[in-house]
mmCIF file of C-alpha atoms and ligand atoms in Angstrom:
data_model
loop_
_atom_site.group_PDB
_atom_site.id
_atom_site.type_symbol
_atom_site.label_atom_id
_atom_site.label_comp_id
_atom_site.label_asym_id
_atom_site.label_seq_id
_atom_site.Cartn_x
_atom_site.Cartn_y
_atom_site.Cartn_z
ATOM 1 C CA MET A 70 -12.235 -2.223 38.194
ATOM 2 C CA LYS A 71 -15.160 0.059 38.603
ATOM 3 C CA ILE A 72 -17.724 0.198 35.522
ATOM 4 C CA VAL A 73 -17.986 4.467 34.718
ATOM 5 C CA HIS A 74 -21.286 5.366 32.184
ATOM 6 C CA THR A 75 -21.259 9.303 32.676
ATOM 7 C CA ILE A 76 -18.262 11.965 31.604
ATOM 8 C CA LYS A 77 -18.733 13.029 35.476
ATOM 9 C CA ASP A 78 -18.455 10.718 37.246
ATOM 10 C CA LEU A 79 -15.574 8.885 35.414
ATOM 11 C CA GLN A 80 -13.316 12.289 35.892
ATOM 12 C CA ALA A 81 -14.469 12.374 39.443
ATOM 13 C CA LYS A 82 -13.203 9.443 39.610
ATOM 14 C CA LEU A 83 -9.585 10.408 37.879
ATOM 15 C CA THR A 84 -9.353 14.209 39.691
ATOM 16 C CA ALA A 85 -8.819 12.101 42.511
ATOM 17 C CA LEU A 86 -6.359 9.847 41.604
ATOM 18 C CA ARG A 87 -4.240 12.116 39.472
ATOM 19 C CA ALA A 88 -3.991 14.297 42.542
ATOM 20 C CA GLN A 89 -2.292 10.936 44.597
ATOM 21 C CA GLY A 90 -0.323 11.361 41.037
ATOM 22 C CA LYS A 91 -1.218 8.108 38.994
ATOM 23 C CA THR A 92 -1.086 8.574 35.097
ATOM 24 C CA VAL A 93 -3.917 7.974 32.954
ATOM 25 C CA GLY A 94 -3.820 5.617 30.134
ATOM 26 C CA LEU A 95 -6.527 5.107 27.725
ATOM 27 C CA VAL A 96 -7.798 2.320 25.273
ATOM 28 C CA PRO A 97 -10.493 3.165 23.381
ATOM 29 C CA THR A 98 -12.580 0.525 22.025
ATOM 30 C CA MET A 99 -15.921 -0.629 20.187
ATOM 31 C CA GLY A 100 -15.585 -3.872 22.839
ATOM 32 C CA ALA A 101 -16.159 -7.272 21.267
ATOM 33 C CA LEU A 102 -12.409 -7.928 23.112
ATOM 34 C CA HIS A 103 -10.199 -10.460 21.421
ATOM 35 C CA ALA A 104 -6.194 -10.825 22.444
ATOM 36 C CA GLY A 105 -5.486 -7.677 20.049
ATOM 37 C CA HIS A 106 -7.408 -5.205 22.863
ATOM 38 C CA ALA A 107 -6.015 -7.530 25.410
ATOM 39 C CA SER A 108 -1.950 -6.519 24.234
ATOM 40 C CA LEU A 109 -3.109 -2.652 24.568
ATOM 41 C CA VAL A 110 -4.261 -2.729 27.986
ATOM 42 C CA LYS A 111 -2.151 -4.748 29.127
ATOM 43 C CA ARG A 112 0.746 -2.267 27.765
ATOM 44 C CA SER A 113 -0.778 0.207 29.261
ATOM 45 C CA VAL A 114 -1.095 -1.067 32.381
ATOM 46 C CA SER A 115 2.705 -1.465 32.067
ATOM 47 C CA GLU A 116 3.603 1.906 31.586
ATOM 48 C CA ASN A 117 0.751 4.263 33.853
ATOM 49 C CA GLY A 118 -0.413 4.420 37.041
ATOM 50 C CA VAL A 119 -4.727 3.961 36.402
ATOM 51 C CA THR A 120 -6.185 2.055 32.662
ATOM 52 C CA VAL A 121 -8.858 3.336 31.587
ATOM 53 C CA VAL A 122 -11.008 1.163 28.785
ATOM 54 C CA SER A 123 -13.987 3.115 26.863
ATOM 55 C CA VAL A 124 -16.053 0.935 25.548
ATOM 56 C CA PHE A 125 -18.655 2.139 23.006
ATOM 57 C CA VAL A 126 -20.092 1.514 19.185
ATOM 58 C CA ASN A 127 -19.511 4.619 18.095
ATOM 59 C CA PRO A 128 -22.593 5.213 15.243
ATOM 60 C CA THR A 129 -21.037 8.041 13.482
ATOM 61 C CA GLN A 130 -18.031 6.194 12.169
ATOM 62 C CA PHE A 131 -20.736 3.301 10.276
ATOM 63 C CA ASN A 132 -21.139 4.119 6.480
ATOM 64 C CA ASP A 133 -23.548 1.142 6.712
ATOM 65 C CA LYS A 134 -26.662 0.929 8.935
ATOM 66 C CA ASN A 135 -26.797 -2.881 9.005
ATOM 67 C CA ASP A 136 -23.022 -2.823 9.984
ATOM 68 C CA LEU A 137 -23.817 -0.605 12.958
ATOM 69 C CA GLU A 138 -26.707 -3.032 13.717
ATOM 70 C CA LYS A 139 -24.901 -6.040 13.690
ATOM 71 C CA TYR A 140 -21.752 -4.984 15.291
ATOM 72 C CA PRO A 141 -21.177 -7.475 18.300
ATOM 73 C CA ARG A 142 -21.671 -6.337 21.527
ATOM 74 C CA THR A 143 -20.365 -8.894 24.373
ATOM 75 C CA LEU A 144 -19.599 -5.782 27.290
ATOM 76 C CA ASP A 145 -20.380 -8.973 30.315
ATOM 77 C CA ALA A 146 -17.193 -10.597 28.784
ATOM 78 C CA ASP A 147 -15.352 -7.557 27.740
ATOM 79 C CA CYS A 148 -15.368 -6.876 31.709
ATOM 80 C CA ARG A 149 -14.055 -9.959 32.624
ATOM 81 C CA LEU A 150 -10.743 -10.209 30.470
ATOM 82 C CA LEU A 151 -10.207 -6.441 31.173
ATOM 83 C CA GLU A 152 -9.950 -7.364 34.781
ATOM 84 C CA GLU A 153 -8.030 -9.905 33.981
ATOM 85 C CA CYS A 154 -5.829 -7.786 32.277
ATOM 86 C CA GLY A 155 -5.396 -5.896 35.147
ATOM 87 C CA ALA A 156 -7.614 -2.036 34.127
ATOM 88 C CA ALA A 157 -8.562 0.517 36.476
ATOM 89 C CA PHE A 158 -12.054 1.459 34.680
ATOM 90 C CA VAL A 159 -14.289 0.725 31.583
ATOM 91 C CA PHE A 160 -16.131 3.201 30.490
ATOM 92 C CA ALA A 161 -18.920 2.310 28.888
ATOM 93 C CA PRO A 162 -21.698 5.724 28.126
ATOM 94 C CA SER A 163 -24.639 5.455 26.710
ATOM 95 C CA VAL A 164 -24.352 7.295 23.192
ATOM 96 C CA SER A 165 -26.764 9.611 24.431
ATOM 97 C CA GLU A 166 -23.995 10.317 27.360
ATOM 98 C CA MET A 167 -21.198 11.555 23.949
ATOM 99 C CA TYR A 168 -23.763 12.265 21.799
ATOM 100 C CA PRO A 169 -25.835 14.997 23.702
ATOM 101 C CA GLU A 170 -26.512 16.693 20.320
ATOM 102 C CA PRO A 171 -25.226 15.723 16.921
ATOM 103 C CA ASP A 172 -21.872 16.414 16.186
ATOM 104 C CA THR A 173 -21.823 18.278 13.341
ATOM 105 C CA ARG A 174 -18.109 18.800 13.686
ATOM 106 C CA GLN A 175 -16.252 17.703 10.406
ATOM 107 C CA PHE A 176 -12.534 16.739 10.604
ATOM 108 C CA SER A 177 -10.600 16.594 7.287
ATOM 109 C CA TYR A 178 -7.093 14.962 7.416
ATOM 110 C CA ALA A 179 -5.864 14.936 3.278
ATOM 111 C CA PRO A 180 -4.411 13.392 1.866
ATOM 112 C CA LEU A 181 -3.913 10.651 4.433
ATOM 113 C CA ASP A 182 -7.337 10.207 4.803
ATOM 114 C CA THR A 183 -8.475 10.409 0.884
ATOM 115 C CA VAL A 184 -7.508 6.541 0.010
ATOM 116 C CA MET A 185 -8.351 3.129 1.151
ATOM 117 C CA GLU A 186 -10.535 3.336 3.868
ATOM 118 C CA GLY A 187 -11.626 6.396 3.673
ATOM 119 C CA ALA A 188 -12.312 6.153 0.140
ATOM 120 C CA PHE A 189 -14.391 3.057 0.276
ATOM 121 C CA ARG A 190 -15.733 4.342 3.981
ATOM 122 C CA PRO A 191 -16.725 7.545 3.124
ATOM 123 C CA GLY A 192 -17.283 9.331 6.186
ATOM 124 C CA HIS A 193 -15.795 6.828 8.407
ATOM 125 C CA PHE A 194 -12.763 8.441 9.300
ATOM 126 C CA ASN A 195 -14.565 11.929 10.172
ATOM 127 C CA GLY A 196 -17.216 9.360 12.971
ATOM 128 C CA VAL A 197 -13.767 8.459 14.049
ATOM 129 C CA CYS A 198 -12.026 11.661 14.996
ATOM 130 C CA GLN A 199 -15.746 13.257 16.284
ATOM 131 C CA ILE A 200 -15.546 10.003 19.518
ATOM 132 C CA VAL A 201 -11.604 10.073 19.799
ATOM 133 C CA SER A 202 -11.623 13.610 20.120
ATOM 134 C CA LYS A 203 -14.548 13.075 23.165
ATOM 135 C CA LEU A 204 -12.504 10.768 24.452
ATOM 136 C CA PHE A 205 -9.541 12.882 24.619
ATOM 137 C CA ASP A 206 -11.529 15.588 26.305
ATOM 138 C CA ALA A 207 -13.364 13.795 29.042
ATOM 139 C CA VAL A 208 -10.605 11.358 29.917
ATOM 140 C CA GLN A 209 -6.945 13.610 29.618
ATOM 141 C CA PRO A 210 -5.400 10.877 29.330
ATOM 142 C CA ASP A 211 -1.560 11.047 29.468
ATOM 143 C CA LYS A 212 -1.253 8.160 26.674
ATOM 144 C CA ALA A 213 -3.555 6.483 24.518
ATOM 145 C CA TYR A 214 -3.385 3.100 23.082
ATOM 146 C CA PHE A 215 -3.848 2.112 19.059
ATOM 147 C CA GLY A 216 -3.085 -0.986 17.371
ATOM 148 C CA GLU A 217 -1.018 -1.052 13.675
ATOM 149 C CA LYS A 218 -4.263 -3.532 12.371
ATOM 150 C CA ASP A 219 -5.795 0.327 11.894
ATOM 151 C CA PHE A 220 -2.498 1.950 10.772
ATOM 152 C CA GLN A 221 -4.320 4.265 8.457
ATOM 153 C CA GLN A 222 -6.361 5.569 11.615
ATOM 154 C CA LEU A 223 -2.860 5.222 13.979
ATOM 155 C CA ALA A 224 -1.720 8.105 11.252
ATOM 156 C CA ILE A 225 -5.165 9.693 10.978
ATOM 157 C CA ILE A 226 -5.382 10.597 15.546
ATOM 158 C CA ARG A 227 -1.594 10.811 15.427
ATOM 159 C CA GLU A 228 -2.130 14.029 12.203
ATOM 160 C CA MET A 229 -5.567 15.578 14.810
ATOM 161 C CA VAL A 230 -3.232 15.477 17.808
ATOM 162 C CA ARG A 231 -0.405 17.405 16.515
ATOM 163 C CA GLN A 232 -3.027 19.893 14.632
ATOM 164 C CA LEU A 233 -4.931 20.537 18.090
ATOM 165 C CA GLN A 234 -2.312 20.271 19.591
ATOM 166 C CA TYR A 235 -3.645 17.412 22.554
ATOM 167 C CA LYS A 236 -1.395 17.284 25.153
ATOM 168 C CA LEU A 237 -0.902 13.288 25.375
ATOM 169 C CA GLU A 238 1.628 10.310 23.504
ATOM 170 C CA ILE A 239 -0.342 8.498 20.707
ATOM 171 C CA VAL A 240 1.187 4.663 21.404
ATOM 172 C CA GLY A 241 0.555 1.970 18.371
ATOM 173 C CA CYS A 242 0.714 -1.523 19.357
ATOM 174 C CA PRO A 243 1.626 -4.447 16.619
ATOM 175 C CA ILE A 244 -0.878 -6.734 14.717
ATOM 176 C CA VAL A 245 -1.694 -9.145 17.346
ATOM 177 C CA ARG A 246 -2.488 -13.030 15.224
ATOM 178 C CA GLU A 247 -4.318 -16.483 15.441
ATOM 179 C CA GLU A 248 -1.476 -19.353 15.853
ATOM 180 C CA ASP A 249 -3.000 -19.401 11.895
ATOM 181 C CA GLY A 250 -2.005 -15.842 10.564
ATOM 182 C CA LEU A 251 -5.752 -14.307 10.995
ATOM 183 C CA ALA A 252 -5.510 -11.010 12.158
ATOM 184 C CA LYS A 253 -7.211 -10.709 15.527
ATOM 185 C CA SER A 254 -10.914 -8.716 14.876
ATOM 186 C CA SER A 255 -13.986 -8.565 16.079
ATOM 187 C CA ARG A 256 -15.239 -8.938 12.503
ATOM 188 C CA ASN A 257 -13.787 -12.507 12.839
ATOM 189 C CA THR A 258 -16.759 -13.622 14.655
ATOM 190 C CA TYR A 259 -18.997 -13.092 11.941
ATOM 191 C CA LEU A 260 -17.214 -15.714 9.349
ATOM 192 C CA ASN A 261 -18.532 -19.438 9.800
ATOM 193 C CA ASP A 262 -16.208 -21.915 8.894
ATOM 194 C CA LYS A 263 -15.059 -22.139 5.138
ATOM 195 C CA GLU A 264 -14.859 -17.799 5.520
ATOM 196 C CA ARG A 265 -12.896 -18.586 8.604
ATOM 197 C CA GLN A 266 -10.682 -20.847 6.433
ATOM 198 C CA ALA A 267 -10.950 -18.914 3.049
ATOM 199 C CA ALA A 268 -10.235 -15.667 5.391
ATOM 200 C CA LEU A 269 -6.609 -16.715 5.611
ATOM 201 C CA CYS A 270 -5.484 -15.618 2.151
ATOM 202 C CA LEU A 271 -5.172 -12.243 4.228
ATOM 203 C CA SER A 272 -2.762 -13.387 6.309
ATOM 204 C CA ARG A 273 -0.817 -15.586 3.359
ATOM 205 C CA ALA A 274 -0.339 -12.268 1.207
ATOM 206 C CA VAL A 275 1.005 -10.488 3.811
ATOM 207 C CA LYS A 276 3.693 -13.215 4.262
ATOM 208 C CA THR A 277 4.485 -13.031 0.480
ATOM 209 C CA GLY A 278 4.394 -9.551 0.527
ATOM 210 C CA LYS A 279 6.878 -9.370 3.063
ATOM 211 C CA GLU A 280 8.978 -11.750 1.134
ATOM 212 C CA VAL A 281 9.014 -10.298 -1.509
ATOM 213 C CA ILE A 282 9.909 -6.958 -1.144
ATOM 214 C CA TYR A 283 12.752 -5.070 -0.467
ATOM 215 C CA THR A 284 14.072 -1.408 -0.851
ATOM 216 C CA GLY A 285 13.441 -0.036 -4.548
ATOM 217 C CA ALA A 286 11.287 -2.886 -5.548
ATOM 218 C CA ASP A 287 8.474 -2.075 -7.892
ATOM 219 C CA ALA A 288 4.935 -1.687 -6.146
ATOM 220 C CA LYS A 289 3.808 -4.428 -8.842
ATOM 221 C CA GLU A 290 6.606 -6.438 -7.449
ATOM 222 C CA VAL A 291 5.204 -6.554 -4.282
ATOM 223 C CA LEU A 292 1.470 -6.192 -4.757
ATOM 224 C CA ASN A 293 0.620 -8.259 -7.931
ATOM 225 C CA PRO A 294 1.676 -12.219 -6.218
ATOM 226 C CA MET A 295 -0.545 -10.386 -2.907
ATOM 227 C CA LYS A 296 -3.553 -10.278 -4.995
ATOM 228 C CA ALA A 297 -2.819 -13.328 -6.773
ATOM 229 C CA ILE A 298 -3.501 -15.564 -3.525
ATOM 230 C CA ILE A 299 -6.512 -13.525 -2.578
ATOM 231 C CA GLU A 300 -7.968 -14.060 -6.788
ATOM 232 C CA ALA A 301 -7.353 -17.701 -5.978
ATOM 233 C CA GLU A 302 -9.293 -17.934 -3.022
ATOM 234 C CA PRO A 303 -13.350 -18.161 -4.320
ATOM 235 C CA LEU A 304 -14.588 -16.536 -0.967
ATOM 236 C CA ALA A 305 -12.938 -13.594 -1.302
ATOM 237 C CA ARG A 306 -13.474 -10.045 -2.725
ATOM 238 C CA ILE A 307 -10.691 -7.629 -2.899
ATOM 239 C CA ASP A 308 -11.643 -3.943 -1.986
ATOM 240 C CA TYR A 309 -7.755 -2.573 -2.348
ATOM 241 C CA VAL A 310 -4.332 -4.269 -1.725
ATOM 242 C CA MET A 311 -2.124 -1.178 -1.802
ATOM 243 C CA MET A 312 1.583 0.029 -1.669
ATOM 244 C CA VAL A 313 1.250 3.941 0.268
ATOM 245 C CA ASP A 314 4.250 5.731 1.303
ATOM 246 C CA ALA A 315 3.832 5.444 5.738
ATOM 247 C CA LEU A 316 3.683 9.128 6.341
ATOM 248 C CA THR A 317 1.531 10.290 3.765
ATOM 249 C CA MET A 318 -0.771 7.011 3.198
ATOM 250 C CA GLN A 319 -0.310 7.880 -0.852
ATOM 251 C CA PRO A 320 0.627 5.094 -3.552
ATOM 252 C CA ILE A 321 3.351 4.883 -4.121
ATOM 253 C CA GLU A 322 5.467 3.538 -7.141
ATOM 254 C CA LYS A 323 8.320 1.416 -5.464
ATOM 255 C CA ALA A 324 9.607 0.880 -2.112
ATOM 256 C CA ASP A 325 12.330 3.653 -2.344
ATOM 257 C CA ARG A 326 10.942 5.053 1.610
ATOM 258 C CA ASP A 327 8.976 3.707 4.525
ATOM 259 C CA VAL A 328 5.839 1.521 2.962
ATOM 260 C CA LEU A 329 2.370 0.054 4.157
ATOM 261 C CA VAL A 330 1.221 -2.154 2.019
ATOM 262 C CA ALA A 331 -2.648 -2.574 3.284
ATOM 263 C CA MET A 332 -5.584 -4.271 2.155
ATOM 264 C CA ALA A 333 -9.228 -4.328 2.679
ATOM 265 C CA VAL A 334 -10.797 -7.676 1.512
ATOM 266 C CA TYR A 335 -14.468 -9.053 1.914
ATOM 267 C CA ILE A 336 -14.744 -12.986 3.183
ATOM 268 C CA GLY A 337 -18.490 -13.449 1.665
ATOM 269 C CA LYS A 338 -20.310 -10.091 3.447
ATOM 270 C CA THR A 339 -18.040 -9.857 6.131
ATOM 271 C CA ARG A 340 -14.827 -7.486 5.738
ATOM 272 C CA LEU A 341 -11.936 -8.062 7.091
ATOM 273 C CA ILE A 342 -7.817 -5.610 6.545
ATOM 274 C CA ASP A 343 -4.476 -6.308 6.820
ATOM 275 C CA ASN A 344 -1.156 -4.630 6.467
ATOM 276 C CA PHE A 345 2.480 -4.810 7.198
ATOM 277 C CA SER A 346 4.633 -2.033 7.020
ATOM 278 C CA TYR A 347 8.495 -1.995 5.613
ATOM 279 C CA GLU A 348 10.770 0.077 7.056
ATOM 280 C CA VAL A 349 14.408 1.899 4.603
HETATM 281 O O1 PAF B 143 -10.416 0.504 16.658
HETATM 282 C C1 PAF B 143 -11.216 1.031 17.001
HETATM 283 O O2 PAF B 143 -12.215 0.202 17.414
HETATM 284 C C2 PAF B 143 -12.514 2.446 16.793
HETATM 285 O O3 PAF B 143 -12.534 2.828 15.398
HETATM 286 C C3 PAF B 143 -12.138 3.449 17.240
HETATM 287 C C4 PAF B 143 -10.841 3.932 17.931
HETATM 288 C C5 PAF B 143 -12.880 2.336 19.450
HETATM 289 C C6 PAF B 143 -13.490 4.514 18.230
HETATM 290 O O4 PAF B 143 -14.137 4.387 17.516
#
């Protein structure tokens, strides 16, 4: 496995491999890797000749400066995990490599980006589209892999690919959970022992939501018991718990089509997300 820091270097290496007929899989990450990322990388390794994993804490997608500063940076440990997973390249560029000048491009994929994360984190998805489009341009992958924990992000990236006519396949991969149910997240490392315990209210709410949902169920029938579980946890504060159309991301009153039930909840100062989808 090679660690590469510049686009030029990466492209030279990939051009040579493509000439040998190898397909390229890309797994974009912000590092602080865990088993969820490993599942994306392993999937890419099994489906492509070469897998590139980008490790870049993208400043333009953080709407909170403190959040950006404290985001965990663990490149050495990340590289060890990626080597075990079979990645061929770690692409770890500097901020000036990815943004030699400020990126003034505006990406707007309404209505997908107007609710949930888009509403609570203004500018977040614009920053995600800026970096992901730069990564697609730099790597020109045949396939790119994203986790379904960020379901709204996945929907927006699919839409960006469609509108900008990128010639690549987007592969969504299922949420990976700890044994006790907590969805794997780089942000879980912020939780102290009490908060780690409290954070289980998210996965308990997901479990309950999955149990009570049925085709035609009212949103309240699904969301109220989920909210009750979270509200019973003193360290938890809800940003949103919503039932939306899985294609448009717009809130719906009834589970009469494919739905996404998604939540963002603060546990102490740490904001966590989780979701499940239900197919009619
Ligand atoms: O999901 C993430 O980790 C990030 O949003 C991504 C896609 C790597 C872009 O920085």
